[in-house]
Amino acid sequence: MIVFATSDKGGTGRSVTSCNLAYRLGLRGISTAYLDFDFGSPGAGAVFEIGAVERGTLNGNGLHSYLRGYNSLPQRLDVLAATNRNALRSQRSRSGKLVLLPGDAGGGEAMPVIDAQVVRRCRELLLDLDSTFKVVIVDLSAGRSAAMQIALEATRPRDMPGKEVHWLVYHRWTRSHLMAAQGLVHGPNGLLKIGVDLGYAADDLSARIRFVRTAVPCVTGEHTAGSGPQAAWLLKQNDTLRSLAAEYRLGMGALLGETPVEPVLQWREQIVLDADVNAGIANRATVDAFEELARKLWDPATWVRV
Ligand SMILES: Nc1ncnc2c1ncn2[C@@H]1O[C@H](COP(=O)(O)OP(=O)(O)OP(=O)(O)O)[C@@H](O)[C@H]1O
Ligand SMILES: [Mg+2]
């Protein structure tokens, strides 16, 4: 299964959520490759706490130089062996394989020329990884980026017949984020429009897309409980957002899941371990949400077309 992680806005939580999702897949014994295609700021190395590739690789063998044809074998790092975080490394025996293919540090600057060779290299790499790993997660740059265009071209059904290719669109739980996510998928020059121009059937591509709501505030939380005006206002806003999401076709039928606001992640981009929950540092609900995202992504029922 190939999964593209995208968002219209930056800072939606796409990378941190996708890295935690990859980690949770690993814990389920599902071998996972994580490709940092973010041409602007490859940051997965920082989330996995691999010091050598914190801002992407410096060795010129990252994904961006691979796509440009400067190297034929992009670097692969075994995350649980390479991480500097002891508590993460100690999960090695419990987890399936989790491999990071980092981007090049500063790799974005010369990237956006999309030609047939770039698309071919991308397709070859994805097919190779798809035959080795059960899930291949590709973290794309935000917006209607070159990365998104390359991804769509490389995985056209006619070039990858029968392959399971999915899209996760991340957004926060606000009005402007809902509008942005709607525009990215359904708008002019959105994912569906570009896809149709490339020969996708709109309903087929649409069925491969799911939304992920990140850092959703708890309307009835400890700070907002009660029957005061603030609680009433929050509940009303939440209902308004739900209606808007449904109107924009980002509602329940198109949703993979949501994550709650997590204090740890507000302060630090990282993997949230069960150990963090057991130590009383992170919230159980956050880990449960990542678990649920992993479960649903892997569940064939999620992708059955109705
Ligand atoms: N559930 C959450 N609760 C609180 N903060 C979160 C949550 N998920 C992610 N964050 C935080 O939001 C910020 C943005 O997340 P992240 O870097 O993953 O976004 P992104 O969409 O990949 O951004 P970019 O476009 O810059 O690549 C980070 O500081 C991250 O730790
Ligand atoms: Mg990111």
XYZ file of C-alpha atoms and ligand atoms in Angstrom:
338
model
C 0.000 0.000 0.000
C 1.313 3.430 -0.997
C 0.020 6.365 1.046
C 0.616 10.009 0.156
C 0.346 12.428 3.077
C -0.543 15.921 2.003
C -2.157 19.135 3.213
C -2.960 22.509 1.740
C -1.567 24.565 4.572
C 1.793 24.143 6.262
C 2.010 23.236 9.926
C -1.111 21.070 9.901
C 0.548 18.221 11.775
C 1.055 16.167 8.612
C 4.616 15.033 9.362
C 4.284 14.430 13.091
C 1.003 12.547 12.662
C 2.330 10.526 9.716
C 5.508 9.579 11.640
C 3.419 8.469 14.622
C 1.146 6.563 12.262
C 4.201 4.830 10.749
C 5.462 3.964 14.235
C 2.065 2.497 15.191
C 1.969 0.439 11.991
C 5.393 -0.921 12.943
C 4.100 -1.916 16.382
C 1.356 -3.861 14.622
C 4.060 -5.808 12.793
C 3.331 -4.008 9.527
C 6.625 -3.178 7.821
C 6.619 0.477 6.828
C 8.824 2.773 4.772
C 8.594 6.515 5.373
C 9.685 8.767 2.507
C 10.385 12.413 3.283
C 9.411 14.089 0.030
C 8.984 17.491 1.656
C 11.199 19.436 -0.729
C 11.132 22.561 1.428
C 11.945 21.251 4.894
C 12.392 17.510 5.285
C 11.796 17.033 9.012
C 10.954 13.383 9.612
C 14.503 12.778 10.873
C 13.832 15.241 13.694
C 10.535 13.565 14.656
C 12.233 10.157 14.777
C 15.187 11.837 16.572
C 17.861 10.650 14.183
C 20.543 13.289 14.722
C 22.402 12.667 11.465
C 19.346 13.462 9.316
C 17.579 15.978 11.551
C 17.079 18.371 8.645
C 17.496 15.800 5.911
C 20.648 14.010 4.851
C 23.854 15.956 4.221
C 25.475 13.192 2.155
C 23.812 13.974 -1.164
C 22.031 10.619 -1.196
C 18.580 11.733 -0.135
C 15.314 11.431 -2.010
C 15.602 14.750 -3.777
C 18.954 13.984 -5.338
C 17.637 10.527 -6.250
C 14.707 12.108 -8.106
C 17.094 14.446 -9.889
C 19.166 11.467 -10.985
C 22.271 12.307 -8.897
C 22.260 8.960 -7.134
C 20.556 5.690 -7.880
C 20.218 4.392 -4.343
C 18.640 6.775 -1.828
C 19.719 6.354 1.772
C 17.622 4.049 3.974
C 17.770 4.202 7.738
C 16.399 1.656 10.138
C 14.557 4.109 12.400
C 14.592 2.064 15.600
C 18.318 1.336 15.221
C 19.352 4.848 14.177
C 17.296 6.932 16.595
C 19.040 8.767 19.421
C 16.013 8.276 21.649
C 16.703 5.309 23.897
C 13.055 4.661 24.708
C 12.301 4.418 20.986
C 15.323 2.229 20.261
C 14.268 -0.197 22.946
C 11.063 -0.896 20.970
C 13.122 -2.699 18.329
C 12.240 -6.191 19.428
C 8.513 -5.343 19.597
C 8.181 -3.712 16.224
C 8.095 -4.591 12.557
C 10.545 -2.916 10.248
C 10.357 0.881 10.088
C 12.645 2.510 7.566
C 13.162 6.201 6.814
C 14.266 7.473 3.419
C 15.311 11.032 4.255
C 15.174 14.026 1.965
C 18.290 16.073 1.242
C 18.954 18.934 3.615
C 17.954 22.077 1.711
C 16.852 19.781 -1.097
C 13.996 21.955 -2.257
C 15.887 24.727 -3.899
C 16.468 23.179 -7.307
C 13.570 20.749 -7.376
C 10.393 21.772 -9.101
C 11.297 20.805 -12.693
C 9.018 17.860 -13.339
C 9.974 15.789 -16.328
C 9.409 12.236 -17.456
C 12.669 11.068 -15.872
C 11.764 12.413 -12.443
C 8.369 10.720 -12.654
C 9.931 7.452 -13.845
C 12.468 7.440 -10.996
C 9.712 8.133 -8.496
C 7.581 5.295 -9.900
C 10.486 2.832 -9.876
C 11.332 3.641 -6.269
C 7.724 3.359 -5.110
C 7.238 0.034 -6.900
C 10.452 -1.316 -5.419
C 9.502 -0.249 -1.881
C 5.925 -1.456 -2.320
C 7.246 -4.923 -3.054
C 9.368 -4.909 0.132
C 7.170 -3.057 2.635
C 3.518 -3.468 3.456
C 2.989 0.278 3.751
C 4.928 3.066 2.036
C 4.119 6.512 3.447
C 5.207 9.529 1.411
C 5.193 12.890 3.212
C 4.641 15.489 0.499
C 5.220 19.246 0.721
C 2.232 21.379 1.647
C -0.044 22.804 -1.041
C -0.344 22.128 -4.740
C 3.333 21.320 -4.856
C 5.688 19.778 -7.368
C 5.785 16.782 -5.040
C 2.025 16.313 -5.380
C 2.228 16.526 -9.162
C 5.068 13.984 -9.304
C 3.158 11.646 -6.958
C -0.001 11.803 -9.072
C 1.891 11.242 -12.305
C 4.034 8.423 -10.917
C 1.095 6.404 -9.597
C -1.406 6.734 -12.422
C -3.534 3.556 -12.450
C -2.521 2.823 -16.031
C 1.158 2.821 -14.999
C 0.539 0.977 -11.729
C -2.397 -1.283 -12.469
C -3.927 -2.924 -9.420
C -1.710 -1.095 -6.900
C -3.285 0.195 -3.745
C -2.541 3.920 -3.671
C -4.188 6.214 -1.138
C -4.144 9.875 -0.185
C -4.396 11.318 3.310
C -5.233 15.016 3.478
C -4.425 16.596 6.831
C -6.128 19.670 8.214
C -6.793 21.344 11.527
C -10.266 21.789 12.921
C -10.919 25.397 11.918
C -12.938 27.116 9.237
C -9.966 28.223 7.162
C -8.337 24.791 7.354
C -11.571 23.155 6.182
C -11.712 25.578 3.262
C -8.070 24.896 2.432
C -8.485 21.109 2.527
C -11.625 21.356 0.400
C -9.748 23.509 -2.127
C -6.784 21.139 -2.242
C -9.004 18.207 -3.154
C -12.052 19.621 -4.909
C -10.959 23.091 -6.048
C -9.679 24.341 -9.391
C -6.198 22.856 -9.838
C -6.940 20.566 -6.919
C -6.002 16.927 -6.558
C -9.079 15.665 -8.417
C -8.771 18.130 -11.278
C -5.070 17.401 -11.813
C -5.804 13.684 -11.490
C -8.557 13.758 -14.116
C -6.253 15.687 -16.462
C -3.727 12.888 -15.980
C -6.259 10.212 -16.896
C -7.653 9.184 -13.495
C -11.367 8.452 -13.182
C -12.659 11.088 -10.745
C -14.711 8.667 -8.649
C -11.833 6.192 -8.438
C -9.374 8.841 -7.276
C -11.949 10.300 -4.906
C -12.445 6.875 -3.285
C -8.707 6.753 -2.518
C -8.754 10.012 -0.528
C -9.369 10.316 3.229
C -9.056 13.307 5.533
C -7.303 13.448 8.893
C -8.278 16.140 11.391
C -5.365 17.032 13.628
C -5.112 18.610 17.071
C -8.882 18.772 17.469
C -9.714 20.624 20.702
C -11.881 18.830 23.229
C -15.059 20.887 23.575
C -15.992 19.380 26.894
C -12.493 19.284 28.372
C -11.418 20.182 31.854
C -10.873 23.851 30.931
C -14.175 24.284 29.142
C -16.540 22.062 31.106
C -19.766 23.344 32.538
C -22.672 25.217 31.196
C -21.159 28.698 30.916
C -21.196 30.854 27.789
C -17.772 29.607 26.697
C -18.833 25.957 26.715
C -22.016 26.818 24.818
C -20.046 28.846 22.268
C -17.529 26.027 21.733
C -20.249 23.449 21.232
C -21.951 25.698 18.704
C -18.689 26.275 16.808
C -18.022 22.569 16.791
C -21.445 21.929 15.268
C -20.846 24.649 12.679
C -17.536 23.052 11.722
C -19.182 19.639 11.452
C -21.805 21.044 9.081
C -19.137 22.806 7.063
C -17.063 19.622 6.839
C -20.093 17.713 5.543
C -20.918 20.457 3.044
C -17.321 20.433 1.795
C -17.334 16.619 1.467
C -14.819 16.243 4.292
C -17.363 14.661 6.628
C -17.656 11.243 8.202
C -17.699 9.226 4.967
C -14.399 10.767 3.873
C -12.696 10.805 7.269
C -9.896 8.453 8.290
C -9.795 9.810 11.820
C -8.770 12.642 14.088
C -6.178 13.374 16.740
C -6.802 15.380 19.899
C -4.724 18.352 21.002
C -1.677 16.794 22.677
C 0.380 18.997 25.017
C 3.558 17.013 24.291
C 3.221 17.696 20.557
C 2.445 21.354 21.127
C 5.858 21.613 22.735
C 7.880 19.081 20.804
C 7.665 17.218 17.490
C 8.175 13.580 18.440
C 6.870 10.041 18.558
C 4.453 9.616 21.437
C 5.331 6.343 23.123
C 3.128 4.260 25.385
C 5.912 4.899 27.916
C 5.108 8.643 27.702
C 1.502 7.853 28.586
C 2.467 5.464 31.383
C 4.756 8.133 32.822
C 1.793 10.527 32.950
C 3.379 12.894 30.387
C 1.266 12.309 27.281
C -2.458 11.668 27.047
C -3.807 8.169 26.474
C -6.308 9.599 23.969
C -3.452 10.695 21.693
C -1.890 7.250 21.488
C -5.352 5.742 21.011
C -5.955 8.135 18.124
C -2.686 7.163 16.395
C -3.535 3.486 16.971
C -6.944 4.005 15.418
C -5.460 5.770 12.393
C -3.091 2.821 11.887
C -5.875 0.288 12.304
C -8.189 2.042 9.861
C -5.506 2.694 7.269
C -4.654 -1.008 7.194
C -8.266 -2.238 7.315
C -9.435 -3.142 3.781
C -12.993 -2.171 4.829
C -11.842 1.459 4.951
C -11.199 1.419 1.229
C -14.226 -0.520 0.049
C -16.109 1.601 -2.451
C -19.760 2.130 -1.689
N -2.265 16.429 18.035
C -1.478 17.495 18.180
N -1.611 18.318 19.245
C -0.833 19.400 19.382
N 0.125 19.747 18.518
C 0.315 18.973 17.437
C -0.481 17.813 17.204
N -0.055 17.236 16.052
C 0.957 17.986 15.591
N 1.196 19.031 16.415
C 2.228 20.060 16.289
O 1.906 20.925 15.213
C 3.108 21.461 14.654
C 3.093 21.242 13.139
O 3.182 19.835 12.912
P 4.002 19.241 11.668
O 5.370 19.794 11.620
O 3.813 17.781 11.711
O 3.123 19.853 10.504
P 3.363 19.772 8.927
O 1.994 19.869 8.350
O 4.197 18.625 8.571
O 4.157 21.137 8.699
P 5.086 21.577 7.438
O 4.117 22.069 6.422
O 5.926 22.663 8.023
O 5.838 20.370 6.993
C 4.248 20.720 15.332
O 4.784 21.545 16.331
C 3.583 19.489 15.908
O 4.266 18.962 17.034
Mg 6.101 18.547 7.693
